[in-house]
CSV table of C-alpha atoms in Angstrom, one decimal:
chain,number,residue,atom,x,y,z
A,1,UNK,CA,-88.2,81.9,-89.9
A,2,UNK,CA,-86.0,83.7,-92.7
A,3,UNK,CA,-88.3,84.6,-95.8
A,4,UNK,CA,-86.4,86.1,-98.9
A,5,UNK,CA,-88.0,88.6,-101.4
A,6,UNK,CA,-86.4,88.6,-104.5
A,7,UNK,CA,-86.4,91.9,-106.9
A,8,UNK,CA,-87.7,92.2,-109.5
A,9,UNK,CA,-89.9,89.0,-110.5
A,10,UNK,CA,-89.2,89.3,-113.7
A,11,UNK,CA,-86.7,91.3,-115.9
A,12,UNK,CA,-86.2,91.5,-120.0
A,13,UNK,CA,-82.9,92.0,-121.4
A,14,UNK,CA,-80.4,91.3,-124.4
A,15,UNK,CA,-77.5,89.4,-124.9
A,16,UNK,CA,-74.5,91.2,-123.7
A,17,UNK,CA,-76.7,93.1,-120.7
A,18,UNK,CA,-75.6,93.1,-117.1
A,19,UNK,CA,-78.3,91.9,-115.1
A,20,UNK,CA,-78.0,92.0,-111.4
A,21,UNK,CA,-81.0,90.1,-109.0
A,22,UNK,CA,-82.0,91.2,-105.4
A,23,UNK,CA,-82.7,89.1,-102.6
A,24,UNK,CA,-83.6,90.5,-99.4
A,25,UNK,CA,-84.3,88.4,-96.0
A,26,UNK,CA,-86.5,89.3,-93.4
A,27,UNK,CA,-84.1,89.4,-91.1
A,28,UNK,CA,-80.0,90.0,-91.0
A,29,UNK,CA,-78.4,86.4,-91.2
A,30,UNK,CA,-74.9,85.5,-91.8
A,31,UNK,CA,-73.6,85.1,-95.8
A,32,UNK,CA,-75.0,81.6,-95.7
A,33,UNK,CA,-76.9,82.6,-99.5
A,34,UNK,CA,-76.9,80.3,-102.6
A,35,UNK,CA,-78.1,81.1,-105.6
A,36,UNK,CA,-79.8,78.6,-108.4
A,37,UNK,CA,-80.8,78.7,-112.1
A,38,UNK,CA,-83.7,77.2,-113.2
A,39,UNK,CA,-84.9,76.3,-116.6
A,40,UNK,CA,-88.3,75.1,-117.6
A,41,UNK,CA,-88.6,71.3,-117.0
A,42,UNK,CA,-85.4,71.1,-115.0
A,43,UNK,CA,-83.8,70.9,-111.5
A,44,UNK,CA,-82.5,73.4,-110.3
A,45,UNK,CA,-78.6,74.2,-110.9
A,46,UNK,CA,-76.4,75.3,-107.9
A,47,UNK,CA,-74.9,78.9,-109.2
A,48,UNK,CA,-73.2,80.3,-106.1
A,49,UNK,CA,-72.9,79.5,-102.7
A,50,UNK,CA,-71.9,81.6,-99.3
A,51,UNK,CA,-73.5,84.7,-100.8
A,52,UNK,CA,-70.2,84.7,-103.2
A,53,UNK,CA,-68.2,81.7,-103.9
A,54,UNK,CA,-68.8,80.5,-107.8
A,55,UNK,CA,-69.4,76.7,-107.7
A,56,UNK,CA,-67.1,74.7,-109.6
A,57,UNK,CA,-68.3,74.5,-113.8
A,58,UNK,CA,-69.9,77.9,-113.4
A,59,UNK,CA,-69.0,80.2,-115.7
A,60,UNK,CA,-67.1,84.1,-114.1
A,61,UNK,CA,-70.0,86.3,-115.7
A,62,UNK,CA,-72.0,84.8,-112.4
A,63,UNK,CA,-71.1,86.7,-109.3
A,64,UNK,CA,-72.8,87.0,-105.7
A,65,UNK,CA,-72.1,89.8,-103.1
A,66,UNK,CA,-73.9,91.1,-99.9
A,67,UNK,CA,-74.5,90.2,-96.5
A,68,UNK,CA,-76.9,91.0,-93.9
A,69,UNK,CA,-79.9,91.9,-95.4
A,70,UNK,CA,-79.3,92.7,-98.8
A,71,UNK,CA,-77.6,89.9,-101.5
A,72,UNK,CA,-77.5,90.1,-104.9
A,73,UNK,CA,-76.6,88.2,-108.3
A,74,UNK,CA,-74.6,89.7,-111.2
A,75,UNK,CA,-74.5,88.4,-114.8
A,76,UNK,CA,-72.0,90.8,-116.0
A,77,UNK,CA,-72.8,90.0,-120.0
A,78,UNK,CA,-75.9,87.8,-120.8
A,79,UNK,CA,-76.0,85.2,-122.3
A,80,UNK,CA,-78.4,83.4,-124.8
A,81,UNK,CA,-77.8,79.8,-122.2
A,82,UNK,CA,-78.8,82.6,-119.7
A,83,UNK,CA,-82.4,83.1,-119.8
A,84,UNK,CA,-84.1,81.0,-117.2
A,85,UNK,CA,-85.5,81.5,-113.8
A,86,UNK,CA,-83.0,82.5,-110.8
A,87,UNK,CA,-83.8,81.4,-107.0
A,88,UNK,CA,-82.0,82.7,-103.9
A,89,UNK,CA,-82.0,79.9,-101.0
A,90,UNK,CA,-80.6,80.8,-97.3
A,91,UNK,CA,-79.0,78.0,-95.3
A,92,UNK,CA,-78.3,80.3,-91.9
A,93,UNK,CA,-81.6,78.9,-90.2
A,94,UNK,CA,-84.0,75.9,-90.5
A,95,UNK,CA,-86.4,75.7,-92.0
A,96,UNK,CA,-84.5,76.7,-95.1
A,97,UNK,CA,-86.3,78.9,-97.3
A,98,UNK,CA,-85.9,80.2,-101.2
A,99,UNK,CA,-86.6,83.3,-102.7
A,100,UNK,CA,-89.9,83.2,-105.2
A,101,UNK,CA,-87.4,84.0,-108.5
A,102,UNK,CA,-86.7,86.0,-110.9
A,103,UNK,CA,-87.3,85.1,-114.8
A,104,UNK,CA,-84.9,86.7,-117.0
A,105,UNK,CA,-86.6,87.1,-120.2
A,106,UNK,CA,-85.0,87.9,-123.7
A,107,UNK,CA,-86.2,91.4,-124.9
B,1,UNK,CA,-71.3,60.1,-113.2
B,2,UNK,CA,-72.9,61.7,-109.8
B,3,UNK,CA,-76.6,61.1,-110.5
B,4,UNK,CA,-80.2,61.3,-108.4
B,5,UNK,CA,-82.8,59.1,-109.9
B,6,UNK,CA,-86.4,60.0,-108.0
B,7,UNK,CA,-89.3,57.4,-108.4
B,8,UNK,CA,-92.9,56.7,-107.2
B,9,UNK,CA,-94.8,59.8,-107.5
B,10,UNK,CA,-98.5,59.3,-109.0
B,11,UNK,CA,-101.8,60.3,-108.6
B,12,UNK,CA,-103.4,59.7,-105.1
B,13,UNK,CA,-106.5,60.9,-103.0
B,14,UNK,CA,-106.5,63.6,-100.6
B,15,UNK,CA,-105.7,61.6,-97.0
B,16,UNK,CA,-103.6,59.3,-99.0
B,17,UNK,CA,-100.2,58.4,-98.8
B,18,UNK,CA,-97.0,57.3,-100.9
B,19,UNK,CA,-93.9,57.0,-100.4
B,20,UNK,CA,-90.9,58.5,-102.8
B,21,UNK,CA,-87.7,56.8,-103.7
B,22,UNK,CA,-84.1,58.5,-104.7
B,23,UNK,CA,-81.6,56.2,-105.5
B,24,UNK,CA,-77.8,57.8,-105.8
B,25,UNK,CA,-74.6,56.6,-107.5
B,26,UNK,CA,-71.2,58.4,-108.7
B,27,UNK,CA,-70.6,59.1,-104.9
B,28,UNK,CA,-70.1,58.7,-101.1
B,29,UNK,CA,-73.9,58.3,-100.2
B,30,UNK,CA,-73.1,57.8,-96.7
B,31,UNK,CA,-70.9,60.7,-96.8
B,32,UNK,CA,-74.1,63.4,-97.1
B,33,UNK,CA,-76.5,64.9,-95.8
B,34,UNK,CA,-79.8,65.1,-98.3
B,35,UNK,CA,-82.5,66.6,-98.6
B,36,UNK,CA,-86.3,67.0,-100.3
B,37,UNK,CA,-87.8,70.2,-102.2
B,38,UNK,CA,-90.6,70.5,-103.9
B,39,UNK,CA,-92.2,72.9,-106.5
B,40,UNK,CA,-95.5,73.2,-108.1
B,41,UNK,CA,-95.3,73.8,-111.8
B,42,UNK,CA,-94.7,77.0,-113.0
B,43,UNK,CA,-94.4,78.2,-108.6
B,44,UNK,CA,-91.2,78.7,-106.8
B,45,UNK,CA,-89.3,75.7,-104.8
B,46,UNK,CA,-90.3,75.2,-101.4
B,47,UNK,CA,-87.7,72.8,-99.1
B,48,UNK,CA,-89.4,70.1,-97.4
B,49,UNK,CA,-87.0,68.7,-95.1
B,50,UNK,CA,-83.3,67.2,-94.1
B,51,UNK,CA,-81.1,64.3,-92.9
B,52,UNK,CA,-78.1,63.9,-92.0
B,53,UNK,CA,-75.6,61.2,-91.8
B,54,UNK,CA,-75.1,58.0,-89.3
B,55,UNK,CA,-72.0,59.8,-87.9
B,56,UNK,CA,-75.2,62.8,-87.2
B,57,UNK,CA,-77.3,60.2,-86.1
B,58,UNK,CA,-79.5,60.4,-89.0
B,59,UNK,CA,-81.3,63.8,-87.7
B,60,UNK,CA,-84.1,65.3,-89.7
B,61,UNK,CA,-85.5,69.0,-90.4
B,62,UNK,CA,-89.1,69.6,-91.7
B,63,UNK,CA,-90.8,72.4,-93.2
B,64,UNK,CA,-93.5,73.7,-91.1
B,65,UNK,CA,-96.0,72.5,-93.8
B,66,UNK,CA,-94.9,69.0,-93.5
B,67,UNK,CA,-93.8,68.2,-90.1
B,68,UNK,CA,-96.1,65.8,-88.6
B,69,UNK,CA,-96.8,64.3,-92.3
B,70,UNK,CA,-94.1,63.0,-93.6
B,71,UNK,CA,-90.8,61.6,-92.5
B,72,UNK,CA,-87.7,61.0,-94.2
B,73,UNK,CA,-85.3,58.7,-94.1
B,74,UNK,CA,-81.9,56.6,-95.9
B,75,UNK,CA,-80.9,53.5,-96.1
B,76,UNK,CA,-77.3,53.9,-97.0
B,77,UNK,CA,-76.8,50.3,-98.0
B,78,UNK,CA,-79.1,50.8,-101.2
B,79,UNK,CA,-77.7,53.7,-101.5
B,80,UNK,CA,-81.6,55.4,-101.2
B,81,UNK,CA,-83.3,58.4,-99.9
B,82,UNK,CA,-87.1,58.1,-98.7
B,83,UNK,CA,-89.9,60.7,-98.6
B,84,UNK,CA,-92.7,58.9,-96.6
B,85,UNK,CA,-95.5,61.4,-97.2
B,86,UNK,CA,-99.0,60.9,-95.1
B,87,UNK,CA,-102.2,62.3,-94.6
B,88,UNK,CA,-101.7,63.9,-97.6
B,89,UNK,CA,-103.4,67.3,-99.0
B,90,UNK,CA,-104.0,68.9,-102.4
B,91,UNK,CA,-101.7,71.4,-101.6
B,92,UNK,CA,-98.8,68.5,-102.0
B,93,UNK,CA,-99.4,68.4,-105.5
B,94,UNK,CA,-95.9,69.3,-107.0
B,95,UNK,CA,-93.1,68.0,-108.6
B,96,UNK,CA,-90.4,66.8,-105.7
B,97,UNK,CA,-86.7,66.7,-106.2
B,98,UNK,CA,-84.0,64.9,-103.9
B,99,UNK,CA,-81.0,67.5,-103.8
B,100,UNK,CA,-77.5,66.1,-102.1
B,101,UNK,CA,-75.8,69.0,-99.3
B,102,UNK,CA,-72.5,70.5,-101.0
B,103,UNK,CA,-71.0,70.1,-97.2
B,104,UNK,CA,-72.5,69.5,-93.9
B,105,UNK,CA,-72.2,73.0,-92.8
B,106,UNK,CA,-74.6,74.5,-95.0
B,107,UNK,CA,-77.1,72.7,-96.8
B,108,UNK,CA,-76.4,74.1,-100.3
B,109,UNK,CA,-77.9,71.4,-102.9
B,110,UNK,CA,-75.2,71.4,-105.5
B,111,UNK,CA,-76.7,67.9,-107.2
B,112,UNK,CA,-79.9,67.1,-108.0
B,113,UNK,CA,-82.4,64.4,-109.5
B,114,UNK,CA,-84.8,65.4,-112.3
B,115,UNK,CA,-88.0,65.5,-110.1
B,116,UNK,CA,-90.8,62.7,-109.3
B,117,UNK,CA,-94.3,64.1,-109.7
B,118,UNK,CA,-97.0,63.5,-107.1
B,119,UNK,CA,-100.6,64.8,-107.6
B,120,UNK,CA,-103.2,64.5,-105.0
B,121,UNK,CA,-106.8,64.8,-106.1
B,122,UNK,CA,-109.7,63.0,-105.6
């Protein structure tokens, strides 16, 4: 089974900040990576899927890169919509498995 | 609209069972493949399992926590999604979402319902 550590568990920044989110599984896997944003009381929201490919509504300051072992989310320039909880999810094995998140907190 | 409406999480006792509902509209049902995750409040999400279409002979994944427990299933006529959920432990206590696969070939969830809570505890 893949498990996915995400770095670091929580980060505080300002509007305008480029944030960038690690996720690292246990084991190489192909970029079969999607990333999610949370916010309290809500499902989660599909960000980017195959480790980079924006999904459709999603606004360009969200980028994904990586592959193997080593993935990451960019928000180039924060946003006050922004602030929520981030969850990487790998599709490349069952069972599917999500990162524990990362809360992006105002500072 | 695309939309996921979950229903018929509650309270029940430890060994207990219930069974959740996700009724779809706005798109091909049949079309999908779907799938269940759960999250306790405030915790991260944890997927709980998978099936695919007719033409995919309505295959299932589990999470290893599950398996054994609960089964899922569609019934593509009503347009519904099932979590049948037994023996059930206090550790199921979470909210649990429906989520529909972006595309077959990687189960992405790129819709989902607004969650259906289920809390076991005697």
């Amino acid at each position: 089974d893949i498990q996915l550590t995400q770095s670091p568990s929580s980060v505080s920044a300002s509007v305008g900040d480029k944030v960038t989110i690690n996720c690292r599984p246990s084991q190489g896997m192909n970029r079969n990576l999607a990333w999610y944003q949370q916010k309290p009381g809500r499902a989660p929201k599909l960000l980017i899927y195959d480790a980079s490919s924006l999904q459709s509504g999603v606004p360009s300051r969200f980028s994904g890169s990586g592959s193997g072992t080593d993935f990451s989310l960019t928000i180039s320039s924060l946003q006050p919509e922004d602030f929520a909880t981030y969850f990487c999810q790998q599709a490349d094995s069952f069972p599917l498995s999500f990162g524990g998140g990362t809360k992006v907190e105002i500072k | 609209e695309v939309q996921l409406v979950e229903s018929g999480g509650g309270l029940v006792q430890p060994g207990g069972s219930l069974r959740l509902s996700c009724v779809v509209s706005g798109f091909s049902f049949s079309d999908h493949y779907m799938d269940w995750v759960r999250q306790v409040p405030g915790k991260g999400l944890e997927w709980v399992g998978r099936i695919r279409t007719k033409a995919n002979s309505y295959t299932t994944e589990y999470g290893a926590s599950v398996k054994g427990r609960f089964t899922i299933s569609r019934d593509d006529s009503k347009n519904s999604l099932y979590l049948q959920m037994n023996s059930l432990k206090i550790e199921d206590t979470a909210v649990y979402y429906c989520g529909r696969d972006r595309r077959a070939s990687a189960a992405y969830m790129d819709v989902w319902g607004e969650g259906t809570t289920v809390t076991v505890s005697s």
